[in-house]
Structures are given as C-alpha cells and as structure tokens.
Amino acid sequence: MLKEFREFALKGNMVDLAIGIIIGAAFSGLVNSVVADLFMPLIGLVTGGVDFTNKFVALSGNVTASSLAQAREQGPVLAYGNFLTLLINFVIVAFVLFLVVKGMNRLKRKEEAKPPEEKKVPREEELLEEIRDLLAAGRGARPGQVPGTGL
C-alpha cells in the first residue's frame, strides 16, 4: 500500500499540479499587489478618492453608523460599496491575467513560427552517401539507391 501511494504521489501529474499550486499562490500575491498598489490608487484618483467599501444602504431604522463595520453591528445593511470594490478588483485581476495569457500566447506563437533546426548529418555519413551515389552512378543505378539491391 505504501508503494502504491508513493507511485501515486510521485507521478508527473501530481508533481506538476503541486508546482502549479505553489506558483499560483505566489502569482496571487503579485496580482493582489498590482491591484491594490497600482490600479486602485488610480481608480481612487479618477473617482476623487471615494472609498466604496463604506457605501451601504441601511435596511433597518436602527442603523445610524457611518462605517460599514459599525452599521453591520447595528442591523442589516445592503453593502453595495463592498460589492463594487470586489467587482472592480475582479475586473482588474481578470484584465491582468488576460494580458499575461495574451503575452504567453504571443511568445508561444513565436516559438512555433521558428523554422525547425535541420539536423546536421555527421561528416562520415555525408562521405558514405557520396560514395554510395558515385557507385550507383557507375553501375547505372539512380542516386540514393543501394547498388545491387534495387533499394
């Protein structure tokens, strides 16, 4: 049973999946930083510094607070600002990922467009082919045919 588990855990697919998860976690931190540190300040500049996270509609007359956290303690609220913030974050993350995938696809197309490298035939083989062709020409066989075999 231990041997089967080891074979399962060390299969290429499992190792690839583990590497993907680790890289994904590191990439997640990078994307979150791009959103929080680069794009959200620009959006704040465009919207005049409006903080959407504390925008809400009180669903009860008991709610008198001005911050979302306090309002939630006082009663039910419709936190549309928090939703808008998360929606903006999602759109930014999706756009950044789109740009990353687009760039990777462009690099992949460049790799596929490269002409395949011609394998260099060793000098000895070139000489042997020349000798074969000369022998074939001397016996009336066509070049590339092995003399005396019809091949």
PDB file of C-alpha atoms in Angstrom:
ATOM      1  CA  MET A   1       0.000   0.000   0.000  1.00  0.00           C
ATOM      2  CA  LEU A   2       2.857   2.395   0.813  1.00  0.00           C
ATOM      3  CA  LYS A   3       4.487   1.592  -2.515  1.00  0.00           C
ATOM      4  CA  GLU A   4       1.238   2.364  -4.375  1.00  0.00           C
ATOM      5  CA  PHE A   5       0.873   5.651  -2.515  1.00  0.00           C
ATOM      6  CA  ARG A   6       4.462   6.630  -3.355  1.00  0.00           C
ATOM      7  CA  GLU A   7       3.871   5.849  -7.043  1.00  0.00           C
ATOM      8  CA  PHE A   8       0.659   7.900  -6.983  1.00  0.00           C
ATOM      9  CA  ALA A   9       2.204  10.860  -5.162  1.00  0.00           C
ATOM     10  CA  LEU A  10       5.293  10.979  -7.362  1.00  0.00           C
ATOM     11  CA  LYS A  11       3.533  10.668 -10.706  1.00  0.00           C
ATOM     12  CA  GLY A  12       4.347  13.501 -13.078  1.00  0.00           C
ATOM     13  CA  ASN A  13       0.816  14.873 -12.961  1.00  0.00           C
ATOM     14  CA  MET A  14       0.813  15.179  -9.168  1.00  0.00           C
ATOM     15  CA  VAL A  15       4.181  16.906  -9.103  1.00  0.00           C
ATOM     16  CA  ASP A  16       3.091  19.260 -11.910  1.00  0.00           C
ATOM     17  CA  LEU A  17      -0.097  20.041 -10.003  1.00  0.00           C
ATOM     18  CA  ALA A  18       1.828  20.777  -6.806  1.00  0.00           C
ATOM     19  CA  ILE A  19       4.217  23.082  -8.667  1.00  0.00           C
ATOM     20  CA  GLY A  20       1.250  24.810 -10.298  1.00  0.00           C
ATOM     21  CA  ILE A  21      -0.406  25.420  -6.939  1.00  0.00           C
ATOM     22  CA  ILE A  22       2.781  26.838  -5.422  1.00  0.00           C
ATOM     23  CA  ILE A  23       3.396  29.124  -8.395  1.00  0.00           C
ATOM     24  CA  GLY A  24      -0.296  30.102  -8.363  1.00  0.00           C
ATOM     25  CA  ALA A  25      -0.059  31.128  -4.711  1.00  0.00           C
ATOM     26  CA  ALA A  26       2.997  33.275  -5.430  1.00  0.00           C
ATOM     27  CA  PHE A  27       1.306  34.737  -8.514  1.00  0.00           C
ATOM     28  CA  SER A  28      -1.786  35.510  -6.447  1.00  0.00           C
ATOM     29  CA  GLY A  29       0.270  37.751  -4.160  1.00  0.00           C
ATOM     30  CA  LEU A  30       1.737  39.504  -7.188  1.00  0.00           C
ATOM     31  CA  VAL A  31      -1.678  40.091  -8.772  1.00  0.00           C
ATOM     32  CA  ASN A  32      -3.116  41.342  -5.465  1.00  0.00           C
ATOM     33  CA  SER A  33      -0.239  43.790  -5.196  1.00  0.00           C
ATOM     34  CA  VAL A  34      -0.812  45.026  -8.760  1.00  0.00           C
ATOM     35  CA  VAL A  35      -4.484  45.607  -7.957  1.00  0.00           C
ATOM     36  CA  ALA A  36      -4.011  47.188  -4.519  1.00  0.00           C
ATOM     37  CA  ASP A  37      -0.817  49.149  -5.160  1.00  0.00           C
ATOM     38  CA  LEU A  38      -1.080  50.181  -8.807  1.00  0.00           C
ATOM     39  CA  PHE A  39      -4.654  50.165 -10.067  1.00  0.00           C
ATOM     40  CA  MET A  40      -6.747  51.050  -7.009  1.00  0.00           C
ATOM     41  CA  PRO A  41      -4.867  54.326  -6.368  1.00  0.00           C
ATOM     42  CA  LEU A  42      -5.521  55.304  -9.988  1.00  0.00           C
ATOM     43  CA  ILE A  43      -9.200  54.460  -9.612  1.00  0.00           C
ATOM     44  CA  GLY A  44      -9.267  56.480  -6.387  1.00  0.00           C
ATOM     45  CA  LEU A  45      -7.708  59.405  -8.266  1.00  0.00           C
ATOM     46  CA  VAL A  46     -10.302  59.162 -11.061  1.00  0.00           C
ATOM     47  CA  THR A  47     -13.248  58.894  -8.631  1.00  0.00           C
ATOM     48  CA  GLY A  48     -11.987  61.720  -6.449  1.00  0.00           C
ATOM     49  CA  GLY A  49     -10.871  59.492  -3.590  1.00  0.00           C
ATOM     50  CA  VAL A  50     -14.295  57.945  -2.988  1.00  0.00           C
ATOM     51  CA  ASP A  51     -13.985  54.872  -0.779  1.00  0.00           C
ATOM     52  CA  PHE A  52     -16.629  52.428  -1.952  1.00  0.00           C
ATOM     53  CA  THR A  53     -16.072  49.994   0.916  1.00  0.00           C
ATOM     54  CA  ASN A  54     -18.159  52.066   3.358  1.00  0.00           C
ATOM     55  CA  LYS A  55     -21.068  52.679   0.988  1.00  0.00           C
ATOM     56  CA  PHE A  56     -24.192  50.890   2.156  1.00  0.00           C
ATOM     57  CA  VAL A  57     -27.950  51.177   2.452  1.00  0.00           C
ATOM     58  CA  ALA A  58     -29.448  50.567   5.877  1.00  0.00           C
ATOM     59  CA  LEU A  59     -32.303  48.062   5.793  1.00  0.00           C
ATOM     60  CA  SER A  60     -33.369  48.951   9.310  1.00  0.00           C
ATOM     61  CA  GLY A  61     -34.118  52.226  11.068  1.00  0.00           C
ATOM     62  CA  ASN A  62     -31.793  51.185  13.893  1.00  0.00           C
ATOM     63  CA  VAL A  63     -28.680  51.694  11.729  1.00  0.00           C
ATOM     64  CA  THR A  64     -27.150  55.124  12.299  1.00  0.00           C
ATOM     65  CA  ALA A  65     -23.421  54.389  11.853  1.00  0.00           C
ATOM     66  CA  SER A  66     -21.311  55.852   9.083  1.00  0.00           C
ATOM     67  CA  SER A  67     -18.889  52.943   8.651  1.00  0.00           C
ATOM     68  CA  LEU A  68     -19.899  49.559   7.281  1.00  0.00           C
ATOM     69  CA  ALA A  69     -18.428  47.586  10.189  1.00  0.00           C
ATOM     70  CA  GLN A  70     -20.384  49.559  12.772  1.00  0.00           C
ATOM     71  CA  ALA A  71     -23.543  49.510  10.647  1.00  0.00           C
ATOM     72  CA  ARG A  72     -23.435  45.713  10.399  1.00  0.00           C
ATOM     73  CA  GLU A  73     -23.331  45.538  14.192  1.00  0.00           C
ATOM     74  CA  GLN A  74     -26.433  47.740  14.440  1.00  0.00           C
ATOM     75  CA  GLY A  75     -28.584  45.857  11.944  1.00  0.00           C
ATOM     76  CA  PRO A  76     -28.993  44.557   8.402  1.00  0.00           C
ATOM     77  CA  VAL A  77     -27.354  46.580   5.640  1.00  0.00           C
ATOM     78  CA  LEU A  78     -27.023  46.270   1.887  1.00  0.00           C
ATOM     79  CA  ALA A  79     -23.266  46.685   1.411  1.00  0.00           C
ATOM     80  CA  TYR A  80     -23.213  47.703  -2.259  1.00  0.00           C
ATOM     81  CA  GLY A  81     -19.905  49.564  -1.857  1.00  0.00           C
ATOM     82  CA  ASN A  82     -18.080  46.441  -0.714  1.00  0.00           C
ATOM     83  CA  PHE A  83     -19.567  44.583  -3.664  1.00  0.00           C
ATOM     84  CA  LEU A  84     -18.447  47.334  -6.074  1.00  0.00           C
ATOM     85  CA  THR A  85     -14.918  47.233  -4.638  1.00  0.00           C
ATOM     86  CA  LEU A  86     -14.715  43.464  -5.066  1.00  0.00           C
ATOM     87  CA  LEU A  87     -16.190  43.734  -8.571  1.00  0.00           C
ATOM     88  CA  ILE A  88     -13.582  46.331  -9.561  1.00  0.00           C
ATOM     89  CA  ASN A  89     -10.846  44.124  -8.084  1.00  0.00           C
ATOM     90  CA  PHE A  90     -12.165  41.150 -10.063  1.00  0.00           C
ATOM     91  CA  VAL A  91     -12.238  43.091 -13.334  1.00  0.00           C
ATOM     92  CA  ILE A  92      -8.696  44.342 -12.766  1.00  0.00           C
ATOM     93  CA  VAL A  93      -7.404  40.861 -11.874  1.00  0.00           C
ATOM     94  CA  ALA A  94      -9.172  39.343 -14.891  1.00  0.00           C
ATOM     95  CA  PHE A  95      -7.658  42.021 -17.148  1.00  0.00           C
ATOM     96  CA  VAL A  96      -4.145  41.497 -15.758  1.00  0.00           C
ATOM     97  CA  LEU A  97      -4.467  37.733 -16.224  1.00  0.00           C
ATOM     98  CA  PHE A  98      -5.756  38.319 -19.755  1.00  0.00           C
ATOM     99  CA  LEU A  99      -2.651  40.380 -20.524  1.00  0.00           C
ATOM    100  CA  VAL A 100      -0.378  37.682 -19.053  1.00  0.00           C
ATOM    101  CA  VAL A 101      -2.041  34.899 -21.069  1.00  0.00           C
ATOM    102  CA  LYS A 102      -2.007  37.058 -24.205  1.00  0.00           C
ATOM    103  CA  GLY A 103       1.731  37.659 -23.760  1.00  0.00           C
ATOM    104  CA  MET A 104       2.403  33.982 -23.185  1.00  0.00           C
ATOM    105  CA  ASN A 105       0.401  33.048 -26.289  1.00  0.00           C
ATOM    106  CA  ARG A 106       2.393  35.578 -28.332  1.00  0.00           C
ATOM    107  CA  LEU A 107       5.667  34.025 -27.134  1.00  0.00           C
ATOM    108  CA  LYS A 108       4.323  30.553 -27.870  1.00  0.00           C
ATOM    109  CA  ARG A 109       3.380  31.582 -31.437  1.00  0.00           C
ATOM    110  CA  LYS A 110       6.882  32.988 -31.946  1.00  0.00           C
ATOM    111  CA  GLU A 111       8.368  29.662 -30.855  1.00  0.00           C
ATOM    112  CA  GLU A 112       6.054  27.730 -33.190  1.00  0.00           C
ATOM    113  CA  ALA A 113       6.868  30.066 -36.094  1.00  0.00           C
ATOM    114  CA  LYS A 114      10.593  29.388 -35.869  1.00  0.00           C
ATOM    115  CA  PRO A 115      11.749  27.036 -38.604  1.00  0.00           C
ATOM    116  CA  PRO A 116      12.801  23.673 -37.232  1.00  0.00           C
ATOM    117  CA  GLU A 117      16.519  23.216 -36.963  1.00  0.00           C
ATOM    118  CA  GLU A 118      17.925  20.943 -39.619  1.00  0.00           C
ATOM    119  CA  LYS A 119      19.839  18.090 -38.139  1.00  0.00           C
ATOM    120  CA  LYS A 120      23.454  18.257 -39.154  1.00  0.00           C
ATOM    121  CA  VAL A 121      24.489  14.958 -40.644  1.00  0.00           C
ATOM    122  CA  PRO A 122      27.894  13.819 -39.399  1.00  0.00           C
ATOM    123  CA  ARG A 123      30.701  14.254 -41.935  1.00  0.00           C
ATOM    124  CA  GLU A 124      31.295  10.487 -42.104  1.00  0.00           C
ATOM    125  CA  GLU A 125      27.697   9.876 -43.165  1.00  0.00           C
ATOM    126  CA  GLU A 126      27.915  12.594 -45.821  1.00  0.00           C
ATOM    127  CA  LEU A 127      31.016  10.939 -47.271  1.00  0.00           C
ATOM    128  CA  LEU A 128      29.398   7.498 -47.212  1.00  0.00           C
ATOM    129  CA  GLU A 129      26.336   8.853 -49.024  1.00  0.00           C
ATOM    130  CA  GLU A 130      28.557  10.470 -51.662  1.00  0.00           C
ATOM    131  CA  ILE A 131      30.437   7.195 -52.154  1.00  0.00           C
ATOM    132  CA  ARG A 132      27.152   5.292 -52.429  1.00  0.00           C
ATOM    133  CA  ASP A 133      25.831   7.775 -55.018  1.00  0.00           C
ATOM    134  CA  LEU A 134      29.069   7.576 -57.047  1.00  0.00           C
ATOM    135  CA  LEU A 135      28.964   3.773 -57.007  1.00  0.00           C
ATOM    136  CA  ALA A 136      25.305   3.831 -58.024  1.00  0.00           C
ATOM    137  CA  ALA A 137      26.040   6.235 -60.886  1.00  0.00           C
ATOM    138  CA  GLY A 138      28.869   3.993 -62.097  1.00  0.00           C
ATOM    139  CA  ARG A 139      26.557   0.945 -62.240  1.00  0.00           C
ATOM    140  CA  GLY A 140      23.660   2.769 -63.833  1.00  0.00           C
ATOM    141  CA  ALA A 141      21.549   2.900 -60.641  1.00  0.00           C
ATOM    142  CA  ARG A 142      19.835   6.080 -59.592  1.00  0.00           C
ATOM    143  CA  PRO A 143      21.402   8.211 -56.785  1.00  0.00           C
ATOM    144  CA  GLY A 144      20.289   7.176 -53.303  1.00  0.00           C
ATOM    145  CA  GLN A 145      19.750   3.555 -54.405  1.00  0.00           C
ATOM    146  CA  VAL A 146      21.882   0.878 -52.785  1.00  0.00           C
ATOM    147  CA  PRO A 147      23.833  -0.789 -55.591  1.00  0.00           C
ATOM    148  CA  GLY A 148      22.895  -4.370 -56.381  1.00  0.00           C
ATOM    149  CA  THR A 149      19.774  -4.358 -54.163  1.00  0.00           C
ATOM    150  CA  GLY A 150      17.208  -2.411 -56.124  1.00  0.00           C
ATOM    151  CA  LEU A 151      16.563  -0.443 -52.965  1.00  0.00           C
TER     152      LEU A 151
END
